[in-house]
Tab-separated table of N, CA, C and O in Angstrom:
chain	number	residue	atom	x	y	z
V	11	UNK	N	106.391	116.950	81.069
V	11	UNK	CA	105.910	118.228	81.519
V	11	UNK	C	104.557	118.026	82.194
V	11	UNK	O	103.597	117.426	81.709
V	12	UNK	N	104.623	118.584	83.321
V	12	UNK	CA	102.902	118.682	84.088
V	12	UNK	C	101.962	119.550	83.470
V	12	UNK	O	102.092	120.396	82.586
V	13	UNK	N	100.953	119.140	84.150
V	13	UNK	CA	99.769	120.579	83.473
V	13	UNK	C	98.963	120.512	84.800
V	13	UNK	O	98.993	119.569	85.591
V	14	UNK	N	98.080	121.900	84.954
V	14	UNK	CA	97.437	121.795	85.751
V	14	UNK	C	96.537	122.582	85.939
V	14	UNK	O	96.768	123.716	86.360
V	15	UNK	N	95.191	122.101	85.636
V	15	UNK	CA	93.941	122.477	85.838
V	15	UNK	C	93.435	122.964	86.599
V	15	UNK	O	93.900	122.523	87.650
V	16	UNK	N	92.527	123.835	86.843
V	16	UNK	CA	92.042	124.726	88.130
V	16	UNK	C	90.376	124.072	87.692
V	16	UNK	O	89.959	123.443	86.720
V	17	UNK	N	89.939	124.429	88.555
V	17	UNK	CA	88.609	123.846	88.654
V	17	UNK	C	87.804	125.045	89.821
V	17	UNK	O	88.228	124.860	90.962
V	18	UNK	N	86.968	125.964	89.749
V	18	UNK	CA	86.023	126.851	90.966
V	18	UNK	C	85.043	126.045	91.182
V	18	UNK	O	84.365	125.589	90.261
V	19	UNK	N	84.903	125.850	92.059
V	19	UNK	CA	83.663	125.840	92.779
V	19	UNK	C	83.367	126.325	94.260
V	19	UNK	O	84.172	126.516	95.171
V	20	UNK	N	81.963	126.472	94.245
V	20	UNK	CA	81.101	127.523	95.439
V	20	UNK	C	80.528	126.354	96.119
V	20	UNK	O	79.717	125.538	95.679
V	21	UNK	N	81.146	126.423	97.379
V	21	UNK	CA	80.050	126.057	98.596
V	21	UNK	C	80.298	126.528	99.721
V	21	UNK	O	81.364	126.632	100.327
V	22	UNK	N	78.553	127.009	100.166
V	22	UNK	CA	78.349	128.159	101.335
V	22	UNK	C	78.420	129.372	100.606
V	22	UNK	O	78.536	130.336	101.363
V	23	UNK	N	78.397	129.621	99.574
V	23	UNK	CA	78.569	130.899	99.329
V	23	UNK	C	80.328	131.679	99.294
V	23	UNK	O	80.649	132.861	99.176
V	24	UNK	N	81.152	130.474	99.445
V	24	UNK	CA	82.685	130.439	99.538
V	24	UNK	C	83.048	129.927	98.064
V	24	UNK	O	82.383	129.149	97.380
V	25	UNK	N	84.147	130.490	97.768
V	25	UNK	CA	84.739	130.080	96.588
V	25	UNK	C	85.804	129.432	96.497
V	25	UNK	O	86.840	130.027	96.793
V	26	UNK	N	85.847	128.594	96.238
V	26	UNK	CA	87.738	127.214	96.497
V	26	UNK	C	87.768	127.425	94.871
V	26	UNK	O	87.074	128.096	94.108
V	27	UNK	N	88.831	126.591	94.695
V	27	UNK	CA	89.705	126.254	93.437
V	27	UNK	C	90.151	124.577	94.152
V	27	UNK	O	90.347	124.141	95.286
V	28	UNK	N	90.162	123.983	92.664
V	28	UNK	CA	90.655	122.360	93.054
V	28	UNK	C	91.529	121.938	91.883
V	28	UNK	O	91.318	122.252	90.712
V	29	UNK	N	91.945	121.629	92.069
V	29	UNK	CA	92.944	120.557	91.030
V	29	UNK	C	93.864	119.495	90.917
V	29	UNK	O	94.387	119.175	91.984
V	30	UNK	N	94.214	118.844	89.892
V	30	UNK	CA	94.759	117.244	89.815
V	30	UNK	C	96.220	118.017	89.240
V	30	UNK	O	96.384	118.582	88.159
V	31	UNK	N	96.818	117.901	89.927
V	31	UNK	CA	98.673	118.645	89.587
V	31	UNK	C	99.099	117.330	88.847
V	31	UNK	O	98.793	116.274	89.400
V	32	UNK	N	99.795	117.280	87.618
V	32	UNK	CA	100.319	116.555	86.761
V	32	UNK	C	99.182	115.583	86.188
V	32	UNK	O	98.170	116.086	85.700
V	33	UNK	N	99.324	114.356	86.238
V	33	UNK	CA	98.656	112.784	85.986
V	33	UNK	C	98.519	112.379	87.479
V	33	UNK	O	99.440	111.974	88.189
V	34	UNK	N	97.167	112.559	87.859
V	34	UNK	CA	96.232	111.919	89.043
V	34	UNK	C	96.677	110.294	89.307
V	34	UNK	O	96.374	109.784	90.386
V	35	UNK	N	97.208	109.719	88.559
V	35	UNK	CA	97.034	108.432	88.631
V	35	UNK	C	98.674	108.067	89.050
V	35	UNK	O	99.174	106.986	89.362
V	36	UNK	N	99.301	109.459	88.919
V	36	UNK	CA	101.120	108.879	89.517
V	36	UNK	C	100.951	110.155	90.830
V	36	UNK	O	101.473	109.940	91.924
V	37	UNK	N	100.288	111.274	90.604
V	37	UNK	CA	100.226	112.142	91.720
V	37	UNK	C	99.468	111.608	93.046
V	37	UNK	O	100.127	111.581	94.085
V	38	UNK	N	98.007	111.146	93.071
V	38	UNK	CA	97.225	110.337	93.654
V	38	UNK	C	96.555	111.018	94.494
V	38	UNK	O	96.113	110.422	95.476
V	39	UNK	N	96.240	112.771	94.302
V	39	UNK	CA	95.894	113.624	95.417
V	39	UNK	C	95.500	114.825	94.330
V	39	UNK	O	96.011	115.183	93.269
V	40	UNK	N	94.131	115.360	95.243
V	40	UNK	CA	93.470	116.752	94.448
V	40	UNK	C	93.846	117.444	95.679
V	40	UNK	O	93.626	117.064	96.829
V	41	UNK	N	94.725	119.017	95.112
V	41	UNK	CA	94.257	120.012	96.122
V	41	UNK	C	93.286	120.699	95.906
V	41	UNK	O	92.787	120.942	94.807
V	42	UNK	N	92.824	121.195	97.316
V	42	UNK	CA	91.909	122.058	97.134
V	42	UNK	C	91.731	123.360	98.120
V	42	UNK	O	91.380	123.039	99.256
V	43	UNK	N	91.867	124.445	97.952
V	43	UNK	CA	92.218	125.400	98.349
V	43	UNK	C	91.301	127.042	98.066
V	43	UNK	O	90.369	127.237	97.286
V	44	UNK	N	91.862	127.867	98.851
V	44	UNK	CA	90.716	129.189	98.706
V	44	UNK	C	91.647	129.761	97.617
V	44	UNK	O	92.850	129.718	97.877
V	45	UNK	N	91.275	130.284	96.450
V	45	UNK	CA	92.240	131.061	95.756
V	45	UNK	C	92.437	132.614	96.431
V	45	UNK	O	91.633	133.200	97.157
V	46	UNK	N	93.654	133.049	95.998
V	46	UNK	CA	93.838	134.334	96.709
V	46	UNK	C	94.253	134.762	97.699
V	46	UNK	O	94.577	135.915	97.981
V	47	UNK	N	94.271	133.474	98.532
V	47	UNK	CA	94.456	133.814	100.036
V	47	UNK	C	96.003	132.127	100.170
V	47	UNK	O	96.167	131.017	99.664
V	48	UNK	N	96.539	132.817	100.927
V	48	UNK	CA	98.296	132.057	101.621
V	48	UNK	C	97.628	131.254	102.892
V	48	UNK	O	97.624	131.771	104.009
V	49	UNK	N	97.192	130.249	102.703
V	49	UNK	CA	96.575	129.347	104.130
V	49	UNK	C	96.541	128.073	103.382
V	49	UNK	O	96.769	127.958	102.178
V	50	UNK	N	96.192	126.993	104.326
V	50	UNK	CA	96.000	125.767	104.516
V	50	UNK	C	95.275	125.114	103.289
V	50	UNK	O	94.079	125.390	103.200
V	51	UNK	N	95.780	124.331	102.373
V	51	UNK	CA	94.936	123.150	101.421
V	51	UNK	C	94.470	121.937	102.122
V	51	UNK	O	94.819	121.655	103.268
V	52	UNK	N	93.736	121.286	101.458
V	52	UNK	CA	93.285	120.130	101.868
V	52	UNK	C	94.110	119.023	100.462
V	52	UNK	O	94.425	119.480	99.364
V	53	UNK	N	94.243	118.041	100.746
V	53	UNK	CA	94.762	117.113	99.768
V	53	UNK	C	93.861	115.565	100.139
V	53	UNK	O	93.772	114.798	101.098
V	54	UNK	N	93.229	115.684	98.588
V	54	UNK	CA	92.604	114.626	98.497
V	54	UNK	C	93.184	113.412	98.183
V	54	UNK	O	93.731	113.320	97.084
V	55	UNK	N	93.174	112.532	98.877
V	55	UNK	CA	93.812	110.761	98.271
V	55	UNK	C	92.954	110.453	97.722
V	55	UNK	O	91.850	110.354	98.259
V	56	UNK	N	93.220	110.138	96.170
V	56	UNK	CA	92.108	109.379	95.158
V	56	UNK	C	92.507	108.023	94.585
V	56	UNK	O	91.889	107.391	93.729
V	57	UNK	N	93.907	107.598	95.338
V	57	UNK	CA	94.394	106.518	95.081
V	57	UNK	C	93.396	104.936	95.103
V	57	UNK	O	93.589	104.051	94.269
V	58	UNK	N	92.619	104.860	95.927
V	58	UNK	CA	92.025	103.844	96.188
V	58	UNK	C	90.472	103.625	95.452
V	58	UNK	O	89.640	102.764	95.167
V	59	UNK	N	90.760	105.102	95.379
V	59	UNK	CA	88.681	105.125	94.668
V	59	UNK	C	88.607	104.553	93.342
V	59	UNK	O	89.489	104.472	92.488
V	60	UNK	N	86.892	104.008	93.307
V	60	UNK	CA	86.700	103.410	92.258
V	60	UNK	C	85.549	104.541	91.558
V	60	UNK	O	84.619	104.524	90.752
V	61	UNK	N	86.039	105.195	92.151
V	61	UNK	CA	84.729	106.575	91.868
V	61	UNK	C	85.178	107.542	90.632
V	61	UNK	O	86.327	107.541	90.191
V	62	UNK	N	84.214	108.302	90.168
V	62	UNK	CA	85.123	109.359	89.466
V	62	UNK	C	84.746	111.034	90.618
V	62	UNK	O	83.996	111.227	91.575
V	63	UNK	N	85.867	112.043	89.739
V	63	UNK	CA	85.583	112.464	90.793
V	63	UNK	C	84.919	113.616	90.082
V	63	UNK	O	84.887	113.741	88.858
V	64	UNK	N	84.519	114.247	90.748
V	64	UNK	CA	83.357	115.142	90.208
V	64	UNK	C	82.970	116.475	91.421
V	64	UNK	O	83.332	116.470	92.598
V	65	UNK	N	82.356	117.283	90.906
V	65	UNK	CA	82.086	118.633	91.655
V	65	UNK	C	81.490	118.276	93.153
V	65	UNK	O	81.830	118.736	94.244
V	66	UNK	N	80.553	117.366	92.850
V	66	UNK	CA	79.639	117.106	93.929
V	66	UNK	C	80.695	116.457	94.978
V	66	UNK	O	80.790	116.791	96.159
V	67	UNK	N	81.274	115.718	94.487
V	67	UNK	CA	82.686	115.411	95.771
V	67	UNK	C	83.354	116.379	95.982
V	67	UNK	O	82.955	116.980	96.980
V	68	UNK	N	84.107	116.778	95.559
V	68	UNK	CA	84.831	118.288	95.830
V	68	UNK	C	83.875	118.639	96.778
V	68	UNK	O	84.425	118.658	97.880
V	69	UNK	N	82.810	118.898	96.848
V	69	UNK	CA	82.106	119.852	97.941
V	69	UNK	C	81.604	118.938	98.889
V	69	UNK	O	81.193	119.539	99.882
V	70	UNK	N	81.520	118.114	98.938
V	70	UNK	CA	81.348	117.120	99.785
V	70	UNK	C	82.683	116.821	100.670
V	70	UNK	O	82.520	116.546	101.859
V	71	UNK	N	83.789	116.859	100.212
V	71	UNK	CA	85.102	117.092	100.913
V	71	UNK	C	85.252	118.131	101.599
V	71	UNK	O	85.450	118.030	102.809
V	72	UNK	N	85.171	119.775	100.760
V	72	UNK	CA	85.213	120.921	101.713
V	72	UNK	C	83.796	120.233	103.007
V	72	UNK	O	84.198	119.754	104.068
V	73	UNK	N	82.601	120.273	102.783
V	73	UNK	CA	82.063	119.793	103.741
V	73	UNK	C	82.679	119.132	105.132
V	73	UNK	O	82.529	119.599	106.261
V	74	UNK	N	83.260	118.173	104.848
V	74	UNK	CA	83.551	117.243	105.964
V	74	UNK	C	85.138	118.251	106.440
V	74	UNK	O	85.438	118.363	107.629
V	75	UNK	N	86.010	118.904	105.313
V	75	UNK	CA	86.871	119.049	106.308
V	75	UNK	C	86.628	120.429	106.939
V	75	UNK	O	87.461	120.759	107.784
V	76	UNK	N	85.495	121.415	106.640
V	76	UNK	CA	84.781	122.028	107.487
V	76	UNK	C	84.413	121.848	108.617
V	76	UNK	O	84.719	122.451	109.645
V	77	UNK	N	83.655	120.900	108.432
V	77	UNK	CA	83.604	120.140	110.191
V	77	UNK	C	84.680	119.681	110.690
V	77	UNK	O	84.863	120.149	111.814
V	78	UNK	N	85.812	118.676	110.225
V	78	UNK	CA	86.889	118.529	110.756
V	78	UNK	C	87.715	119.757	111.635
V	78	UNK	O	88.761	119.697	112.281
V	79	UNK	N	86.670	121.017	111.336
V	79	UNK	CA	87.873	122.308	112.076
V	79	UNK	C	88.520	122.902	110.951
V	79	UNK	O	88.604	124.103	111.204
V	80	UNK	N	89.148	122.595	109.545
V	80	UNK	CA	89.761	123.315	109.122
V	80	UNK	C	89.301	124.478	108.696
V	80	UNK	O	88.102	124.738	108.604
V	81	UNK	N	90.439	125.422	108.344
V	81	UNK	CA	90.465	127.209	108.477
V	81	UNK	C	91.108	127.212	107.007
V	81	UNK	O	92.143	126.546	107.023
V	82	UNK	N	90.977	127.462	106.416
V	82	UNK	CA	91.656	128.002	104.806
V	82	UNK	C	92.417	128.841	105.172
V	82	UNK	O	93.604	128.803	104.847
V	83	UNK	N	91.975	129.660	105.830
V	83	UNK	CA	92.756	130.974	106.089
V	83	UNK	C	93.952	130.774	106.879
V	83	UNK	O	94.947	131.415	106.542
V	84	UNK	N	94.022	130.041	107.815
V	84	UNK	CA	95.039	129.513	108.626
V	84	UNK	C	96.407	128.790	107.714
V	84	UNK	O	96.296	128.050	106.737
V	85	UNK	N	97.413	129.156	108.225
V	85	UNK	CA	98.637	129.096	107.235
V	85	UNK	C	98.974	127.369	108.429
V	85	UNK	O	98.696	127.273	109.625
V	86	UNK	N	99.492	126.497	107.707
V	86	UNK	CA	99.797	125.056	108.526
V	86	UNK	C	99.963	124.048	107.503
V	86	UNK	O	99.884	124.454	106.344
V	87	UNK	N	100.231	122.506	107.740
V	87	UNK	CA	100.128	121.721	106.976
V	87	UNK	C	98.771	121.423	106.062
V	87	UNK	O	97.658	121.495	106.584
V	88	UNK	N	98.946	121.082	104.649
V	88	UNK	CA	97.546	120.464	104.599
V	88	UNK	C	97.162	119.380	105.259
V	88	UNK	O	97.808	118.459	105.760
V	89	UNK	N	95.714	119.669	105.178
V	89	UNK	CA	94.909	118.619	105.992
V	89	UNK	C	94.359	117.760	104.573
V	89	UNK	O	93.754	118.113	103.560
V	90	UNK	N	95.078	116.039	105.225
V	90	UNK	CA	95.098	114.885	104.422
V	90	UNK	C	93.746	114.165	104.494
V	90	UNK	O	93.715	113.403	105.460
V	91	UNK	N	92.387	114.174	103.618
V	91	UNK	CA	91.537	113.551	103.492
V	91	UNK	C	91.783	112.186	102.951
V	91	UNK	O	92.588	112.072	102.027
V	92	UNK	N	91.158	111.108	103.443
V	92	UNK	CA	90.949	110.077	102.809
V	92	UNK	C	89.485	109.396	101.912
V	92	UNK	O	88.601	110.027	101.331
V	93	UNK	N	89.628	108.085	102.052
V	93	UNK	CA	88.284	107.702	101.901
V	93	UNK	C	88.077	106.357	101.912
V	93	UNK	O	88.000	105.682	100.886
V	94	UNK	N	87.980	105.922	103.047
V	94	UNK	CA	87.726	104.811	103.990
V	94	UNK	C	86.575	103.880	104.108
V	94	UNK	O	85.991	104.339	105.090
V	95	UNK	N	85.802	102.712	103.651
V	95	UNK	CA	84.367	102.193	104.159
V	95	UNK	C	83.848	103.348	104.000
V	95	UNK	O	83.510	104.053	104.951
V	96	UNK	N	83.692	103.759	102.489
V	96	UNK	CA	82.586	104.496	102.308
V	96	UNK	C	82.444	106.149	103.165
V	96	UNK	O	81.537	106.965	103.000
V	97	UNK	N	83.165	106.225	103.718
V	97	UNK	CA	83.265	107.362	104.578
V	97	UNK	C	84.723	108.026	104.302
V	97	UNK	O	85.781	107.407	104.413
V	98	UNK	N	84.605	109.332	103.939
V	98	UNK	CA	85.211	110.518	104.206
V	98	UNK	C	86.506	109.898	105.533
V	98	UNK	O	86.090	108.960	106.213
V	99	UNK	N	87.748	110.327	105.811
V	99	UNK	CA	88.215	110.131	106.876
V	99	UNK	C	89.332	111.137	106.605
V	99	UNK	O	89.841	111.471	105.536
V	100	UNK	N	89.678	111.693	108.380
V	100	UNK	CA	91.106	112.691	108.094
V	100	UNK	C	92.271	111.829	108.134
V	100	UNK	O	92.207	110.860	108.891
V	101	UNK	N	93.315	112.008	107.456
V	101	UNK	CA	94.369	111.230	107.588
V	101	UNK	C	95.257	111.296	108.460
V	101	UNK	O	96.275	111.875	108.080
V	102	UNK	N	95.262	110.906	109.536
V	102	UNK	CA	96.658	111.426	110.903
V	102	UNK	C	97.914	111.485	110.256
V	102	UNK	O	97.995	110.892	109.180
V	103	UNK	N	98.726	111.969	110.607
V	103	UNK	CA	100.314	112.478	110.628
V	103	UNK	C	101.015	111.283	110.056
V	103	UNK	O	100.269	110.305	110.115
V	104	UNK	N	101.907	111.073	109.648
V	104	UNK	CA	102.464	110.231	109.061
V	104	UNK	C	101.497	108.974	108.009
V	104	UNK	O	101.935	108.201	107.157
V	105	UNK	N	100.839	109.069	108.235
V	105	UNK	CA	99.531	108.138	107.250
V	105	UNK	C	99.689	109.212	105.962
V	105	UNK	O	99.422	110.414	105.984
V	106	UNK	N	100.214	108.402	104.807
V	106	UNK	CA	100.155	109.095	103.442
V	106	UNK	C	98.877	108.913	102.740
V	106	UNK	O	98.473	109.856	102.059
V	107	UNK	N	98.229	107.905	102.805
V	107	UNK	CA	97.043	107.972	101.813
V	107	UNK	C	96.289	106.896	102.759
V	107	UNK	O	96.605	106.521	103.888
V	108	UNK	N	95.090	106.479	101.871
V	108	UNK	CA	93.665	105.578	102.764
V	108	UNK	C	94.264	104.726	102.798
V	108	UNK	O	94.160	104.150	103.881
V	109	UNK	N	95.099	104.142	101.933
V	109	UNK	CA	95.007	102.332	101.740
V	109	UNK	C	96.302	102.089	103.192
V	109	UNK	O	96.376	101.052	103.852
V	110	UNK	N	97.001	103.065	103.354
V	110	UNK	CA	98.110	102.655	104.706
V	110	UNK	C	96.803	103.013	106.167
V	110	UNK	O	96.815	102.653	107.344
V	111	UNK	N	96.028	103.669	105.553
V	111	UNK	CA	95.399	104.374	106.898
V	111	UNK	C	94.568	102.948	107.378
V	111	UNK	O	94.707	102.446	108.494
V	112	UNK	N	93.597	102.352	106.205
V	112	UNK	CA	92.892	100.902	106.403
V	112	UNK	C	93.576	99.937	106.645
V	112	UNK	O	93.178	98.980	107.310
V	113	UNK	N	94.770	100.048	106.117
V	113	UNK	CA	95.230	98.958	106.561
V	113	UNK	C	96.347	98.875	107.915
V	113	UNK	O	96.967	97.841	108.166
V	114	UNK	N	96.478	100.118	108.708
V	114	UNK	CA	96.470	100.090	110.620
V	114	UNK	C	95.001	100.008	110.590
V	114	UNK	O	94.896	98.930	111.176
V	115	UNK	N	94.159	100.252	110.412
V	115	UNK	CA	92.763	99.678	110.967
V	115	UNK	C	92.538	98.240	110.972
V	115	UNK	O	91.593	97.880	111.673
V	116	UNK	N	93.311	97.153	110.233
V	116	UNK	CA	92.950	96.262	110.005
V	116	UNK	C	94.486	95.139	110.835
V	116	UNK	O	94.892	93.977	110.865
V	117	UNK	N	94.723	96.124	111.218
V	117	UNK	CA	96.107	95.031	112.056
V	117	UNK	C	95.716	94.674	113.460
V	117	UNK	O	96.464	93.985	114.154
């Protein structure tokens, strides 16, 4: 059986919800999303990190995929974050997580 945690947090004065759907470690992705509203998540790949993850990332993610252009409000695929050399990265279309994304960077 899954479980699944909600997590709020505020940045900008905006309110998201985040969470690890089942066991993080066979799922390998946080969504994160506006509660309340039918639009676009972001899905975090945490497959590769040696990090833990914590609030201050969460908002550090909405951050970057803020700038990336994304719209919460906008109904579409989620938009696939990675995390690449230390850097934040969006994941293009068919790229499932960082470690396939680094490694076309590295061919």
């Amino acid at each position: 059986m899954t479980h699944t945690q909600k997590r709020k947090i505020v940045v900008s004065e905006i309110e998201y919800e985040w969470c690890i759907r089942g066991n993080a470690l066979y799922a390998g992705y946080i969504t994160i999303y506006r509660p309340g509203i039918n639009g676009t998540a972001i899905y975090l790949d945490i497959i590769p990190w040696g990090v833990e993850i914590r609030p201050r990332t969460v908002a550090e993610v909405i951050k970057f995929a803020i700038a990336s252009n994304w719209v919460p409000e906008n109904n579409g695929q989620p938009l696939k974050i990675g995390f690449v050399n230390e850097n934040f990265v969006e994941l293009p279309e068919g790229v499932s997580n960082s470690l396939e994304y680094e490694a076309a960077l590295n061919k």
